[in-house]
mmCIF file of C-alpha atoms in Angstrom:
data_model
loop_
_atom_site.group_PDB
_atom_site.id
_atom_site.type_symbol
_atom_site.label_atom_id
_atom_site.label_comp_id
_atom_site.label_asym_id
_atom_site.label_seq_id
_atom_site.Cartn_x
_atom_site.Cartn_y
_atom_site.Cartn_z
ATOM 1 C CA UNK I 12 -32.050 44.942 -36.326
ATOM 2 C CA UNK I 13 -32.589 42.713 -33.367
ATOM 3 C CA UNK I 14 -33.677 39.100 -33.334
ATOM 4 C CA UNK I 15 -34.990 36.928 -36.127
ATOM 5 C CA UNK I 16 -36.611 38.545 -39.136
ATOM 6 C CA UNK I 17 -39.375 37.295 -41.389
ATOM 7 C CA UNK I 18 -38.456 34.337 -43.605
ATOM 8 C CA UNK I 19 -39.168 35.961 -46.960
ATOM 9 C CA UNK I 20 -38.921 32.644 -48.847
ATOM 10 C CA UNK I 21 -42.056 31.333 -47.150
ATOM 11 C CA UNK I 22 -43.965 34.596 -46.585
ATOM 12 C CA UNK I 23 -46.758 35.950 -48.761
ATOM 13 C CA UNK I 24 -46.144 39.170 -50.681
ATOM 14 C CA UNK I 25 -48.698 40.933 -48.435
ATOM 15 C CA UNK I 26 -46.893 39.828 -45.288
ATOM 16 C CA UNK I 27 -43.599 40.916 -46.803
ATOM 17 C CA UNK I 28 -44.843 44.369 -47.771
ATOM 18 C CA UNK I 29 -46.303 44.927 -44.289
ATOM 19 C CA UNK I 30 -43.178 43.869 -42.373
ATOM 20 C CA UNK I 31 -41.839 46.921 -40.534
ATOM 21 C CA UNK I 32 -38.346 45.513 -39.865
ATOM 22 C CA UNK I 33 -37.713 44.802 -43.542
ATOM 23 C CA UNK I 34 -39.176 48.159 -44.529
ATOM 24 C CA UNK I 35 -36.823 49.852 -42.050
ATOM 25 C CA UNK I 36 -33.876 47.881 -43.445
ATOM 26 C CA UNK I 37 -34.632 48.986 -47.007
ATOM 27 C CA UNK I 38 -34.968 52.578 -45.841
ATOM 28 C CA UNK I 39 -31.656 52.428 -43.944
ATOM 29 C CA UNK I 40 -29.898 51.072 -47.041
ATOM 30 C CA UNK I 41 -31.569 53.679 -49.269
ATOM 31 C CA UNK I 42 -32.878 51.115 -51.756
ATOM 32 C CA UNK I 43 -36.091 49.507 -52.930
ATOM 33 C CA UNK I 44 -36.628 45.797 -53.490
ATOM 34 C CA UNK I 45 -37.223 43.492 -56.449
ATOM 35 C CA UNK I 46 -37.399 45.163 -59.879
ATOM 36 C CA UNK I 47 -37.139 48.644 -58.305
ATOM 37 C CA UNK I 48 -33.715 47.883 -56.819
ATOM 38 C CA UNK I 49 -30.913 50.128 -58.097
ATOM 39 C CA UNK I 50 -27.394 49.481 -56.840
ATOM 40 C CA UNK I 51 -26.556 53.168 -57.379
ATOM 41 C CA UNK I 52 -29.034 54.067 -54.601
ATOM 42 C CA UNK I 53 -27.189 51.992 -51.989
ATOM 43 C CA UNK I 54 -25.872 54.288 -49.253
ATOM 44 C CA UNK I 55 -22.948 52.056 -48.298
ATOM 45 C CA UNK I 56 -20.012 50.413 -50.026
ATOM 46 C CA UNK I 57 -20.578 47.219 -48.049
ATOM 47 C CA UNK I 58 -23.573 45.673 -46.344
ATOM 48 C CA UNK I 59 -22.289 43.594 -43.429
ATOM 49 C CA UNK I 60 -24.463 41.092 -41.576
ATOM 50 C CA UNK I 61 -23.174 40.934 -38.002
ATOM 51 C CA UNK I 62 -24.648 38.234 -35.765
ATOM 52 C CA UNK I 63 -23.522 36.132 -32.820
ATOM 53 C CA UNK I 64 -21.095 33.313 -33.633
ATOM 54 C CA UNK I 65 -23.506 30.572 -32.471
ATOM 55 C CA UNK I 66 -26.310 28.650 -34.199
ATOM 56 C CA UNK I 67 -28.910 31.323 -33.383
ATOM 57 C CA UNK I 68 -26.676 33.889 -35.055
ATOM 58 C CA UNK I 69 -26.248 31.596 -38.063
ATOM 59 C CA UNK I 70 -30.043 31.275 -38.327
ATOM 60 C CA UNK I 71 -30.487 35.055 -38.283
ATOM 61 C CA UNK I 72 -27.733 35.409 -40.902
ATOM 62 C CA UNK I 73 -29.481 32.783 -43.083
ATOM 63 C CA UNK I 74 -32.769 34.699 -42.849
ATOM 64 C CA UNK I 75 -31.048 37.963 -43.817
ATOM 65 C CA UNK I 76 -29.139 36.344 -46.696
ATOM 66 C CA UNK I 77 -32.426 34.884 -47.936
ATOM 67 C CA UNK I 78 -33.945 38.369 -47.856
ATOM 68 C CA UNK I 79 -31.083 39.853 -49.892
ATOM 69 C CA UNK I 80 -31.057 36.866 -52.256
ATOM 70 C CA UNK I 81 -34.759 37.093 -52.993
ATOM 71 C CA UNK I 82 -35.293 40.848 -52.893
ATOM 72 C CA UNK I 83 -32.010 42.259 -54.263
ATOM 73 C CA UNK I 84 -29.715 39.590 -55.732
ATOM 74 C CA UNK I 85 -27.839 42.315 -57.638
ATOM 75 C CA UNK I 86 -26.324 43.407 -54.311
ATOM 76 C CA UNK I 87 -24.811 39.942 -53.870
ATOM 77 C CA UNK I 88 -23.777 39.661 -57.531
ATOM 78 C CA UNK I 89 -21.920 42.974 -57.159
ATOM 79 C CA UNK I 90 -19.930 41.550 -54.237
ATOM 80 C CA UNK I 91 -21.336 44.042 -51.719
ATOM 81 C CA UNK I 92 -22.834 41.651 -49.114
ATOM 82 C CA UNK I 93 -20.595 40.331 -46.326
ATOM 83 C CA UNK I 94 -20.853 38.282 -43.155
ATOM 84 C CA UNK I 95 -18.902 39.510 -40.144
ATOM 85 C CA UNK I 96 -16.938 36.707 -38.508
ATOM 86 C CA UNK I 97 -17.017 37.434 -34.764
ATOM 87 C CA UNK I 98 -15.016 35.086 -32.567
ATOM 88 C CA UNK I 99 -16.630 32.370 -30.495
ATOM 89 C CA UNK I 100 -13.780 32.191 -27.949
ATOM 90 C CA UNK I 101 -11.267 34.467 -26.244
ATOM 91 C CA UNK I 102 -8.082 32.690 -25.164
ATOM 92 C CA UNK I 103 -5.602 34.212 -22.718
ATOM 93 C CA UNK I 104 -2.295 33.116 -21.232
ATOM 94 C CA UNK I 105 -0.259 35.781 -19.464
ATOM 95 C CA UNK I 106 -0.044 38.758 -21.821
ATOM 96 C CA UNK I 107 -1.113 36.722 -24.879
ATOM 97 C CA UNK I 108 -4.690 37.036 -26.131
ATOM 98 C CA UNK I 109 -6.096 35.265 -29.175
ATOM 99 C CA UNK I 110 -9.626 34.956 -30.537
ATOM 100 C CA UNK I 111 -10.890 31.697 -32.044
ATOM 101 C CA UNK I 112 -13.651 31.524 -34.641
ATOM 102 C CA UNK I 113 -14.790 28.005 -33.745
ATOM 103 C CA UNK I 114 -13.766 24.811 -31.937
ATOM 104 C CA UNK I 115 -11.310 23.760 -34.652
ATOM 105 C CA UNK I 116 -9.606 27.164 -34.625
ATOM 106 C CA UNK I 117 -9.471 27.060 -30.804
ATOM 107 C CA UNK I 118 -7.693 23.684 -30.873
ATOM 108 C CA UNK I 119 -5.259 24.930 -33.515
ATOM 109 C CA UNK I 120 -4.406 28.009 -31.431
ATOM 110 C CA UNK I 121 -3.927 25.887 -28.309
ATOM 111 C CA UNK I 122 -1.316 23.799 -30.136
ATOM 112 C CA UNK I 123 0.488 26.588 -31.980
ATOM 113 C CA UNK I 124 0.303 29.806 -29.949
ATOM 114 C CA UNK I 125 0.431 28.908 -26.257
ATOM 115 C CA UNK I 126 2.969 27.359 -23.881
ATOM 116 C CA UNK I 127 1.825 23.785 -23.317
ATOM 117 C CA UNK I 128 2.814 23.730 -19.633
ATOM 118 C CA UNK I 129 0.777 26.771 -18.561
ATOM 119 C CA UNK I 130 -2.993 27.043 -18.203
ATOM 120 C CA UNK I 131 -4.880 28.871 -20.953
ATOM 121 C CA UNK I 132 -7.960 30.777 -19.837
ATOM 122 C CA UNK I 133 -10.719 30.210 -22.401
ATOM 123 C CA UNK I 134 -14.013 32.069 -22.361
ATOM 124 C CA UNK I 135 -16.863 31.475 -24.790
ATOM 125 C CA UNK I 136 -18.891 34.448 -25.957
ATOM 126 C CA UNK I 137 -22.637 34.010 -25.621
ATOM 127 C CA UNK I 138 -23.222 36.961 -27.915
ATOM 128 C CA UNK I 139 -21.890 40.219 -29.257
ATOM 129 C CA UNK I 140 -23.805 42.092 -26.564
ATOM 130 C CA UNK I 141 -21.623 40.703 -23.792
ATOM 131 C CA UNK I 142 -18.390 41.994 -25.344
ATOM 132 C CA UNK I 143 -17.086 45.310 -24.036
ATOM 133 C CA UNK I 144 -17.152 47.978 -26.794
ATOM 134 C CA UNK I 145 -13.350 47.931 -27.187
ATOM 135 C CA UNK I 146 -13.364 44.155 -27.726
ATOM 136 C CA UNK I 147 -16.273 44.330 -30.175
ATOM 137 C CA UNK I 148 -14.392 46.978 -32.127
ATOM 138 C CA UNK I 149 -11.146 44.982 -32.147
ATOM 139 C CA UNK I 150 -12.651 41.638 -33.164
ATOM 140 C CA UNK I 151 -15.623 42.498 -35.337
ATOM 141 C CA UNK I 152 -15.818 46.149 -36.406
ATOM 142 C CA UNK I 153 -12.311 47.542 -36.958
ATOM 143 C CA UNK I 154 -11.522 47.276 -40.713
ATOM 144 C CA UNK I 155 -7.861 46.490 -39.999
ATOM 145 C CA UNK I 156 -8.523 43.586 -37.585
ATOM 146 C CA UNK I 157 -11.997 42.219 -38.383
ATOM 147 C CA UNK I 158 -12.691 39.201 -40.559
ATOM 148 C CA UNK I 159 -15.337 39.412 -43.277
ATOM 149 C CA UNK I 160 -16.715 36.688 -45.501
ATOM 150 C CA UNK I 161 -18.023 37.843 -48.882
ATOM 151 C CA UNK I 162 -21.340 36.268 -49.914
ATOM 152 C CA UNK I 163 -20.963 35.036 -53.502
ATOM 153 C CA UNK I 164 -23.638 34.243 -56.027
ATOM 154 C CA UNK I 165 -23.216 33.041 -59.618
ATOM 155 C CA UNK I 166 -24.694 35.379 -62.213
ATOM 156 C CA UNK I 167 -27.589 34.290 -64.392
ATOM 157 C CA UNK I 168 -25.444 34.160 -67.526
ATOM 158 C CA UNK I 169 -24.208 31.266 -69.657
ATOM 159 C CA UNK I 170 -21.231 30.640 -67.377
ATOM 160 C CA UNK I 171 -23.173 30.651 -64.113
ATOM 161 C CA UNK I 172 -26.652 29.498 -65.132
ATOM 162 C CA UNK I 173 -26.379 25.940 -63.793
ATOM 163 C CA UNK I 174 -24.841 27.052 -60.498
ATOM 164 C CA UNK I 175 -27.489 29.747 -60.112
ATOM 165 C CA UNK I 176 -30.294 27.236 -60.676
ATOM 166 C CA UNK I 177 -28.679 25.058 -58.001
ATOM 167 C CA UNK I 178 -28.567 28.071 -55.635
ATOM 168 C CA UNK I 179 -32.258 28.764 -56.348
ATOM 169 C CA UNK I 180 -33.118 25.138 -55.606
ATOM 170 C CA UNK I 181 -31.116 25.153 -52.373
ATOM 171 C CA UNK I 182 -32.760 28.346 -51.084
ATOM 172 C CA UNK I 183 -36.207 26.943 -51.914
ATOM 173 C CA UNK I 184 -35.363 23.637 -50.209
ATOM 174 C CA UNK I 185 -33.920 25.128 -47.029
ATOM 175 C CA UNK I 186 -35.999 28.278 -46.621
ATOM 176 C CA UNK I 187 -39.186 27.641 -48.601
ATOM 177 C CA UNK I 188 -42.720 26.673 -47.595
ATOM 178 C CA UNK I 189 -42.329 22.887 -47.803
ATOM 179 C CA UNK I 190 -40.887 21.391 -44.597
ATOM 180 C CA UNK I 191 -40.640 17.960 -46.219
ATOM 181 C CA UNK I 192 -37.950 19.313 -48.578
ATOM 182 C CA UNK I 193 -35.938 20.597 -45.597
ATOM 183 C CA UNK I 194 -36.386 17.290 -43.782
ATOM 184 C CA UNK I 195 -35.186 15.336 -46.813
ATOM 185 C CA UNK I 196 -32.170 17.592 -47.229
ATOM 186 C CA UNK I 197 -31.261 17.294 -43.546
ATOM 187 C CA UNK I 198 -31.542 13.494 -43.666
ATOM 188 C CA UNK I 199 -29.407 13.331 -46.793
ATOM 189 C CA UNK I 200 -26.687 15.661 -45.448
ATOM 190 C CA UNK I 201 -26.797 14.983 -41.702
ATOM 191 C CA UNK I 202 -23.427 13.201 -41.671
ATOM 192 C CA UNK I 203 -21.788 16.325 -43.120
ATOM 193 C CA UNK I 204 -22.939 18.590 -40.297
ATOM 194 C CA UNK I 205 -23.043 16.423 -37.170
ATOM 195 C CA UNK I 206 -19.557 17.511 -36.121
ATOM 196 C CA UNK I 207 -20.532 21.184 -36.447
ATOM 197 C CA UNK I 208 -23.593 21.074 -34.198
ATOM 198 C CA UNK I 209 -23.507 23.591 -31.356
ATOM 199 C CA UNK I 210 -25.572 21.841 -28.684
#
């Protein structure tokens, strides 16, 4: 898939059923949505969301996670949905090359992995498309070197019921039809995320 998909949390059922990208995604995975979903039909052991490491990529990942959450939560409950963790920076000094996931990781690598007296060449990736294929394979696709983050979701049982209700509320607040809920959430939690803004 390319670009941003439909926000299923705020779309009508008609709009959802007519969306070609989501229809293609279901077909590629070999499954149907909602109450017709059967984990046994899934063609792959893992479903990996791979987006750029910037805020646009995070937005696309949020839209895709919302789709899986709403249309096939069993996939997440089974531990089969993952987020690829592509690097944001490549850091080189002589023959040493390291990849940093974010600004904090970059600073840590600068202090621990490089000679302090020699210049470190740092390049920021604008997107996965600008990586040469060998670099994309090494950092994001090769099972022995890539980093994956499993998407977790509490089950709707006695142990996880409260946490699942909280997850439902959060998805509705952040992705639903009411912008005032999003605005209120952002105002309430803005201090928590100011340092992570990618402007």
